[in-house]
PDB file of C-alpha atoms in Angstrom:
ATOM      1  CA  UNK A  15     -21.435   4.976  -2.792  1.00 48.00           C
ATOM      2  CA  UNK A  16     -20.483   5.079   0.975  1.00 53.00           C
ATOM      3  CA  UNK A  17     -22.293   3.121   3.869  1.00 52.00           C
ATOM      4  CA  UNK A  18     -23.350  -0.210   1.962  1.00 63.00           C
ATOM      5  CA  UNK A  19     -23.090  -3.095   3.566  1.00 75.00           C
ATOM      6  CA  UNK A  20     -19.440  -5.001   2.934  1.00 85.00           C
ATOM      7  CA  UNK A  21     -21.291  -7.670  -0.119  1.00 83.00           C
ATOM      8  CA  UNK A  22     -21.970  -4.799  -1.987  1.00 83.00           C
ATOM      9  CA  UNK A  23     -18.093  -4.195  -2.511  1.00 88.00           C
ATOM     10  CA  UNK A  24     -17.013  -5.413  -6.136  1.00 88.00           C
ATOM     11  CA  UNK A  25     -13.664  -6.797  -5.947  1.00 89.00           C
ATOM     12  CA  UNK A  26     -13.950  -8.262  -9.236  1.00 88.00           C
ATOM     13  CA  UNK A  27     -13.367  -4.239 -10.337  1.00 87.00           C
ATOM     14  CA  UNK A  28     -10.254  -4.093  -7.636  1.00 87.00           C
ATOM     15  CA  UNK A  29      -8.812  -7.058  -9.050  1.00 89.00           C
ATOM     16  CA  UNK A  30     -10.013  -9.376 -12.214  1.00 89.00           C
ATOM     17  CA  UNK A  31      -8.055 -11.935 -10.914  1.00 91.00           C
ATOM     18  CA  UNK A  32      -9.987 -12.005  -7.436  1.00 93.00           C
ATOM     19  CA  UNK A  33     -11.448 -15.844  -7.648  1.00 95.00           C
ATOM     20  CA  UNK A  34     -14.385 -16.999  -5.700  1.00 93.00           C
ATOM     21  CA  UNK A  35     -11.701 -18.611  -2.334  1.00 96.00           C
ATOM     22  CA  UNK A  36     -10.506 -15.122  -2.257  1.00 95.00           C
ATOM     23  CA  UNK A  37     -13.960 -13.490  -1.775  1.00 93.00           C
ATOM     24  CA  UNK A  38     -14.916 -16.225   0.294  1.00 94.00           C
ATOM     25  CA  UNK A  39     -11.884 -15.205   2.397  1.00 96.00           C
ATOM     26  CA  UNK A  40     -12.720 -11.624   2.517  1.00 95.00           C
ATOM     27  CA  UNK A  41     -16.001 -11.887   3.603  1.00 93.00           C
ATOM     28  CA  UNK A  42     -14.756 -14.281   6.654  1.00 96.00           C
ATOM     29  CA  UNK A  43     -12.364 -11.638   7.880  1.00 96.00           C
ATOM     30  CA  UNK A  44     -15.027  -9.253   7.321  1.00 94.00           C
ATOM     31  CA  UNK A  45     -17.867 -11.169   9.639  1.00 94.00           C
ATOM     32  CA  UNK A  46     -14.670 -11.200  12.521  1.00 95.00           C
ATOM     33  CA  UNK A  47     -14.510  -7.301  12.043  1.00 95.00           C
ATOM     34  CA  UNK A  48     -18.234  -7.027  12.599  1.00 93.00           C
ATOM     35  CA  UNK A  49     -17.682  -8.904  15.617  1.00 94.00           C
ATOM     36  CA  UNK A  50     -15.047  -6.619  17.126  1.00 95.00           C
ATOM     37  CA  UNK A  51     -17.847  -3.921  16.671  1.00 94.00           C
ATOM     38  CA  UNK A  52     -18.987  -2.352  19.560  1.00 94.00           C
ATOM     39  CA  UNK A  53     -23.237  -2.954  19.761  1.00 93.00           C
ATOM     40  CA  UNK A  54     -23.510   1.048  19.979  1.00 91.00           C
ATOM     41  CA  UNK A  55     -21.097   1.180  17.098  1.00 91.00           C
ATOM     42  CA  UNK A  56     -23.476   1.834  14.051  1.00 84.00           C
ATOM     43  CA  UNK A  57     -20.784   1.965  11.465  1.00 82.00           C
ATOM     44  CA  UNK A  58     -20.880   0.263   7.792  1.00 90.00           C
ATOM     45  CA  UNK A  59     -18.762  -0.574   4.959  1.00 93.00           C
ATOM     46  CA  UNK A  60     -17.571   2.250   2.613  1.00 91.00           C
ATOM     47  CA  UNK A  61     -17.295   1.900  -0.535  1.00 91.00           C
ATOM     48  CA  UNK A  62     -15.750   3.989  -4.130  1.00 89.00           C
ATOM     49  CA  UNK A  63     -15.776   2.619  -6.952  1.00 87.00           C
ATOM     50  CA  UNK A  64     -15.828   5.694  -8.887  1.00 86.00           C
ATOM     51  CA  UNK A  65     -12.115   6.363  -7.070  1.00 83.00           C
ATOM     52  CA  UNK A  66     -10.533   3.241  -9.112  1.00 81.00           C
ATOM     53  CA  UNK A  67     -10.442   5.382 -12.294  1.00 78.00           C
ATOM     54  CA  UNK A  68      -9.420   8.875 -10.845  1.00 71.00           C
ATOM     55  CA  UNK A  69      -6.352  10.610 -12.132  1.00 69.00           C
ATOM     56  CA  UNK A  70      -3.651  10.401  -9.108  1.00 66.00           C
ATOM     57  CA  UNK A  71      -2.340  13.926  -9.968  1.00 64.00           C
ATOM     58  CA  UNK A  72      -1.101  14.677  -6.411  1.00 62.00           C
ATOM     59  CA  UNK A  73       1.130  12.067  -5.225  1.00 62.00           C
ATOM     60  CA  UNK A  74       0.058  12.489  -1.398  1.00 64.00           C
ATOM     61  CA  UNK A  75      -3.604  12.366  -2.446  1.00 67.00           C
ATOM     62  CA  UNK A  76      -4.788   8.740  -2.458  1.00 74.00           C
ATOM     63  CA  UNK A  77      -8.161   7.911  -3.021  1.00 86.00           C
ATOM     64  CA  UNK A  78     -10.302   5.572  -0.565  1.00 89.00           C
ATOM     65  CA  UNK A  79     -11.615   2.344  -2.500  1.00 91.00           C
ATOM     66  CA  UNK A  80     -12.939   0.573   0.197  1.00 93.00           C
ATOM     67  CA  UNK A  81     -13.038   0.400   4.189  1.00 95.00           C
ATOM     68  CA  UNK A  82     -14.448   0.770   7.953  1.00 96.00           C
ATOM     69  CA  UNK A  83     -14.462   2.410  10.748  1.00 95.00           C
ATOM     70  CA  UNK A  84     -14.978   0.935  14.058  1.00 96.00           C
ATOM     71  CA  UNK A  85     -15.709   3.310  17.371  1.00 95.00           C
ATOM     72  CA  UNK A  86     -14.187   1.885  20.555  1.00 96.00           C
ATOM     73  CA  UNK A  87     -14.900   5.488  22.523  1.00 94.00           C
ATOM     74  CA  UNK A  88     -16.599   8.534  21.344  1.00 92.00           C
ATOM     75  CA  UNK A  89     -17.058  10.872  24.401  1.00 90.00           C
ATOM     76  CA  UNK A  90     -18.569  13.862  22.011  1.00 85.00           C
ATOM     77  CA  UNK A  91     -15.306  15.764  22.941  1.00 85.00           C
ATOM     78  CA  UNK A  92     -12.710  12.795  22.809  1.00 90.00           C
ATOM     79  CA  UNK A  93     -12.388   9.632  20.406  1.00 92.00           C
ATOM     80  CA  UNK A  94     -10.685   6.608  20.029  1.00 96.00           C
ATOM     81  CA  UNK A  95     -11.186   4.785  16.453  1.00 96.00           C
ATOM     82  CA  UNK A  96      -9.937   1.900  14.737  1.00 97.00           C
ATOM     83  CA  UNK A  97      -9.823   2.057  10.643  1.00 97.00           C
ATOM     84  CA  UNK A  98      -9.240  -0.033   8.127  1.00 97.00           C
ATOM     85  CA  UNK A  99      -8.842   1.268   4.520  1.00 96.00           C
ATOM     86  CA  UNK A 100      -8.377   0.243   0.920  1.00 94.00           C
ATOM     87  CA  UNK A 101      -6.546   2.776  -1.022  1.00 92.00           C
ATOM     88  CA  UNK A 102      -5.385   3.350  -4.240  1.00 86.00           C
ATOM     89  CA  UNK A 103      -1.871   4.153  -4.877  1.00 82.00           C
ATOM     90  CA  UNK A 104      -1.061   3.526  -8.544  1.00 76.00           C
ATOM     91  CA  UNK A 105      -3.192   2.179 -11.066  1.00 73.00           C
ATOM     92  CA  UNK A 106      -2.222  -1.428 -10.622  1.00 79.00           C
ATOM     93  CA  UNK A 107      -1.557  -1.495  -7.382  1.00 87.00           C
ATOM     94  CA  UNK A 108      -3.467  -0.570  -3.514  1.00 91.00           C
ATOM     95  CA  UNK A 109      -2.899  -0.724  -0.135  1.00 93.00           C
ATOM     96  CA  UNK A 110      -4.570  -2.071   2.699  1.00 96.00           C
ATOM     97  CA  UNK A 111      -4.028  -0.393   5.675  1.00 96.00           C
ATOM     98  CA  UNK A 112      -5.358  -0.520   9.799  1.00 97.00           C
ATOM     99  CA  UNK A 113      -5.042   2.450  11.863  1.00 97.00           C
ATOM    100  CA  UNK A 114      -5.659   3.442  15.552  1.00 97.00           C
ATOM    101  CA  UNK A 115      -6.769   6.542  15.729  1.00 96.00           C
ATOM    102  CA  UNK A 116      -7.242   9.363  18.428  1.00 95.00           C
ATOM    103  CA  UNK A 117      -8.702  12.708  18.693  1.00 90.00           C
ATOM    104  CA  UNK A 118      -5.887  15.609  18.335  1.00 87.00           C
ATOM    105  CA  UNK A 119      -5.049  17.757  21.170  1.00 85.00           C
ATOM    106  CA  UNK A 120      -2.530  19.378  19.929  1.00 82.00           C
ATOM    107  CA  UNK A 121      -2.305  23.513  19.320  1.00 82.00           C
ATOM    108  CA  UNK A 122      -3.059  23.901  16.877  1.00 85.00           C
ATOM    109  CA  UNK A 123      -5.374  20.995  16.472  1.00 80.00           C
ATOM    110  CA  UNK A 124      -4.877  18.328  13.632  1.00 82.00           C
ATOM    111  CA  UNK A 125      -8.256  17.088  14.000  1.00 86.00           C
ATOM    112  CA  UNK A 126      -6.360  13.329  14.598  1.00 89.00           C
ATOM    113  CA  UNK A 127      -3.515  11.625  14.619  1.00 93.00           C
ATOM    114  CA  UNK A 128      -2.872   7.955  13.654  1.00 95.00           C
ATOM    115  CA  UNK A 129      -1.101   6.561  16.713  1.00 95.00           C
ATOM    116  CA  UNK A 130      -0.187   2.832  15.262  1.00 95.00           C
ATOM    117  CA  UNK A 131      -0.789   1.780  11.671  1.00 96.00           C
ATOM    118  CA  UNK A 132       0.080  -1.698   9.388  1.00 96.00           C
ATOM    119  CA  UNK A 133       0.163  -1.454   5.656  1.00 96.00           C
ATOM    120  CA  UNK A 134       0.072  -3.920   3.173  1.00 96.00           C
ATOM    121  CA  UNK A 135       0.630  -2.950  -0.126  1.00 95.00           C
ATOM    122  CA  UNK A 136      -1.174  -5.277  -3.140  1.00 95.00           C
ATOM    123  CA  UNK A 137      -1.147  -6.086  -6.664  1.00 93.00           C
ATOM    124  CA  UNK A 138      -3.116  -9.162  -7.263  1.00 94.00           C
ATOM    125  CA  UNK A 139      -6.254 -10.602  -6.006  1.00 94.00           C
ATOM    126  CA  UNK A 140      -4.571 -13.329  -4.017  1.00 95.00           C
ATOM    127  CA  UNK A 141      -2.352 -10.541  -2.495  1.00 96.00           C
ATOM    128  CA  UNK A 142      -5.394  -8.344  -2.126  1.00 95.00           C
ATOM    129  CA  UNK A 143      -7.124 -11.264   0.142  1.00 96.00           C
ATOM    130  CA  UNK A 144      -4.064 -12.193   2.315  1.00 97.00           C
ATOM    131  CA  UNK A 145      -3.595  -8.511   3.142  1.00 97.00           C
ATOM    132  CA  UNK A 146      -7.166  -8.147   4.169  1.00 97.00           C
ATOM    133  CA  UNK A 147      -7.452 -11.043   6.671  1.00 98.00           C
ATOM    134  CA  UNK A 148      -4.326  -9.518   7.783  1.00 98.00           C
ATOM    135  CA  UNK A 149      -5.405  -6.051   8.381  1.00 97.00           C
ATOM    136  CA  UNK A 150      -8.519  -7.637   9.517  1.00 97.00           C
ATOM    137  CA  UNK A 151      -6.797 -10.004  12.229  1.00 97.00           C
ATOM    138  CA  UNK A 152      -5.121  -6.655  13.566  1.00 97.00           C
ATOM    139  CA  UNK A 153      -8.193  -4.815  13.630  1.00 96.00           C
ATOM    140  CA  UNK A 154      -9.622  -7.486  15.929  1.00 97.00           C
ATOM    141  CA  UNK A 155      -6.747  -7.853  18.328  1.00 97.00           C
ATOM    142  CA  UNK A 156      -6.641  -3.943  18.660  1.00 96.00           C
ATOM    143  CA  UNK A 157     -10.399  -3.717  19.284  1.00 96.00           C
ATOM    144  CA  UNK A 158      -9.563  -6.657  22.265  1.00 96.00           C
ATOM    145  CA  UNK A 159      -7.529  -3.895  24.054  1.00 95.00           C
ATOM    146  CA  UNK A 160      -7.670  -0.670  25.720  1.00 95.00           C
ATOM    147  CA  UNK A 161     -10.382   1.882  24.517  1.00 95.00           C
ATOM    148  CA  UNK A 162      -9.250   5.024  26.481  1.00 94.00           C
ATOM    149  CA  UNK A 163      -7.434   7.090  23.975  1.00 95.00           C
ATOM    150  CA  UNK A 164      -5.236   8.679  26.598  1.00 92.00           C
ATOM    151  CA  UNK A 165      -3.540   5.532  26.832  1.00 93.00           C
ATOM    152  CA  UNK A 166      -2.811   5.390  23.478  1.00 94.00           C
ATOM    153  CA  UNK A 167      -1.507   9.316  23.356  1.00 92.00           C
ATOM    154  CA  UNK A 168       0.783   8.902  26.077  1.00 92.00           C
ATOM    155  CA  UNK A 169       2.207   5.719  24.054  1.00 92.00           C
ATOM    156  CA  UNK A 170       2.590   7.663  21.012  1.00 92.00           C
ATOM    157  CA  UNK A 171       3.943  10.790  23.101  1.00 91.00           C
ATOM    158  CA  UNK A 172       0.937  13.128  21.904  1.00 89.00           C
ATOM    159  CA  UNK A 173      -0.697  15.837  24.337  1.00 85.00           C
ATOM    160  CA  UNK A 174      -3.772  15.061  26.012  1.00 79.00           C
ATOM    161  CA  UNK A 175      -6.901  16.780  26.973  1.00 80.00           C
ATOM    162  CA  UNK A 176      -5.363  17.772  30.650  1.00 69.00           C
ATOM    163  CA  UNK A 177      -2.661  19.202  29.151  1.00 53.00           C
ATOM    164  CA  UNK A 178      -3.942  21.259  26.301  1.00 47.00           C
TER     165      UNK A 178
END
């Protein structure tokens, strides 16, 4: 079900202990992430429910629940994006994560490479909320600073497009 808008997200199926002050807290640290999107920035809210009952065979595959992207640069070569994620690590239990991420300029090339990340990892609805306005308030300050993705490469000691 990907790209529906962020009240079309069930939490009740995440959680069936999420309570009504929970939700209401989610969607308030969802309406601040909106407003760290950029106007040009046309992304939506993602959203799996089908990945809740998948079989977690491979113990580095974890399936997406839930989550945005925001786009604070996207030069058609180069990128600088800021994610935030709800995955699925056991059956009773996910994690909310934020990521910055940057285009890869590495040889060979990764595609991207997460340069900062914050994970919070959740077992009840009350945990699920708290670690959402958490990521969220991250996501937010993030967006507030530099969008040039070189900046963040040369923090994270990655290659960049000058030296590739």
């Amino acid at each position: 079900m990907g790209l529906k808008s962020f009240d079309r997200i069930e939490w009740s199926l995440l959680f069936p202990d999420f309570s009504a002050a929970e939700a209401a807290r989610t969607r308030a640290a969802a309406g601040r992430i909106e407003t760290a999107r950029l106007p040009e920035d046309t992304g939506k809210w993602d959203w799996w429910p089908e990945h809740l009952s998948v079989d977690l065979v491979h113990k580095d595959i974890q399936p997406i629940i839930a989550g945005t992207t925001l786009t604070l640069s996207d030069s058609g070569v180069d990128w600088l994006e800021l994610a935030l994620r709800i995955v699925r690590e056991t059956r009773q239990r996910l994690t909310v994560s934020v990521t910055v991420e940057v285009a890869c300029w590495c040889d060979p090339d990764h595609n991207m490479h997460v340069v900062r990340k914050d994970e919070h990892l959740v077992g009840t609805g009350t945990a699920l909320a708290s670690a959402f306005e958490s990521a969220g308030s991250a996501l937010v300050r993030w967006a507030g600073g530099s969008h040039d993705p070189d900046a963040y490469r040369a923090a994270a000691g990655l290659p960049n497009p000058t030296s590739r």
